[in-house]
Amino acid sequence: MNLKSRAEDDILYMSLSPRDALAIDINDLRRILKEDDLYNKETRKKIKEYIDYYKKYKVDAKEAFKKPPK
């Protein structure tokens, strides 16, 4: 979240599952990189590496990154 976030936004963000919070952050990162014309093959690869690392690092959080049942 940024400095201009409203308190309600912070509360909502903190109530998200780790998977959903990560998705929001990654989408935000992609948006910023695209706005600055820095989104390319290399940055996509690095983002993927980050996601994979995070999943492996948080061994006990693997369940957190599964899609919820419908």
Coordinates of C-alpha atoms in Angstrom, one line a residue:
M1 CA 0.0 0.0 0.0
N2 CA 1.2 3.5 -0.6
L3 CA 1.3 6.6 1.6
K4 CA -2.0 7.9 0.2
S5 CA -3.9 4.7 1.3
R6 CA -7.0 5.2 3.3
A7 CA -7.3 3.4 6.6
E8 CA -10.1 1.2 5.1
D9 CA -7.8 0.1 2.3
D10 CA -5.1 -0.9 4.8
I11 CA -7.7 -2.9 6.8
L12 CA -8.9 -4.7 3.7
Y13 CA -5.4 -5.4 2.5
M14 CA -4.4 -6.9 5.9
S15 CA -7.5 -9.1 5.9
L16 CA -6.5 -10.7 2.6
S17 CA -5.1 -14.2 2.3
P18 CA -1.3 -14.3 1.6
R19 CA -2.1 -15.5 -1.9
D20 CA -4.4 -12.6 -2.6
A21 CA -2.1 -10.0 -1.1
L22 CA 0.8 -11.4 -3.2
A23 CA -1.4 -11.2 -6.3
I24 CA -2.3 -7.6 -5.6
D25 CA 1.4 -6.7 -5.0
I26 CA 2.6 -8.4 -8.2
N27 CA -0.1 -6.8 -10.3
D28 CA 0.8 -3.4 -8.8
L29 CA 4.5 -4.1 -9.7
R30 CA 3.6 -5.0 -13.3
R31 CA 1.4 -1.9 -13.6
I32 CA 4.3 0.4 -12.4
L33 CA 6.8 -1.3 -14.6
K34 CA 4.5 -0.9 -17.7
E35 CA 3.9 2.7 -16.9
D36 CA 7.7 3.3 -16.8
D37 CA 8.3 1.2 -19.9
L38 CA 10.4 -1.2 -17.9
Y39 CA 8.2 -4.3 -18.3
N40 CA 10.0 -6.7 -20.6
K41 CA 11.1 -10.3 -20.8
E42 CA 13.8 -9.9 -18.2
T43 CA 11.4 -8.3 -15.6
R44 CA 8.8 -10.9 -16.2
K45 CA 11.4 -13.6 -15.6
K46 CA 12.5 -11.9 -12.3
I47 CA 8.9 -11.6 -11.1
K48 CA 8.3 -15.3 -11.8
E49 CA 11.6 -16.1 -9.9
Y50 CA 10.3 -14.0 -7.0
I51 CA 7.0 -15.8 -6.9
D52 CA 8.6 -19.2 -7.2
Y53 CA 11.1 -18.4 -4.4
Y54 CA 8.4 -17.1 -2.1
K55 CA 6.4 -20.3 -2.6
K56 CA 9.4 -22.5 -1.8
Y57 CA 10.6 -20.3 1.1
K58 CA 7.3 -20.5 2.8
V59 CA 7.1 -24.3 2.8
D60 CA 4.3 -24.3 5.4
A61 CA 2.4 -21.6 3.5
K62 CA 1.9 -23.8 0.4
E63 CA -1.7 -24.2 1.3
A64 CA -2.0 -20.4 1.4
F65 CA -1.2 -20.1 -2.3
K66 CA -3.6 -22.7 -3.5
K67 CA -6.8 -21.4 -5.2
P68 CA -9.7 -21.5 -2.8
P69 CA -12.4 -24.1 -3.6
K70 CA -15.3 -22.8 -5.6

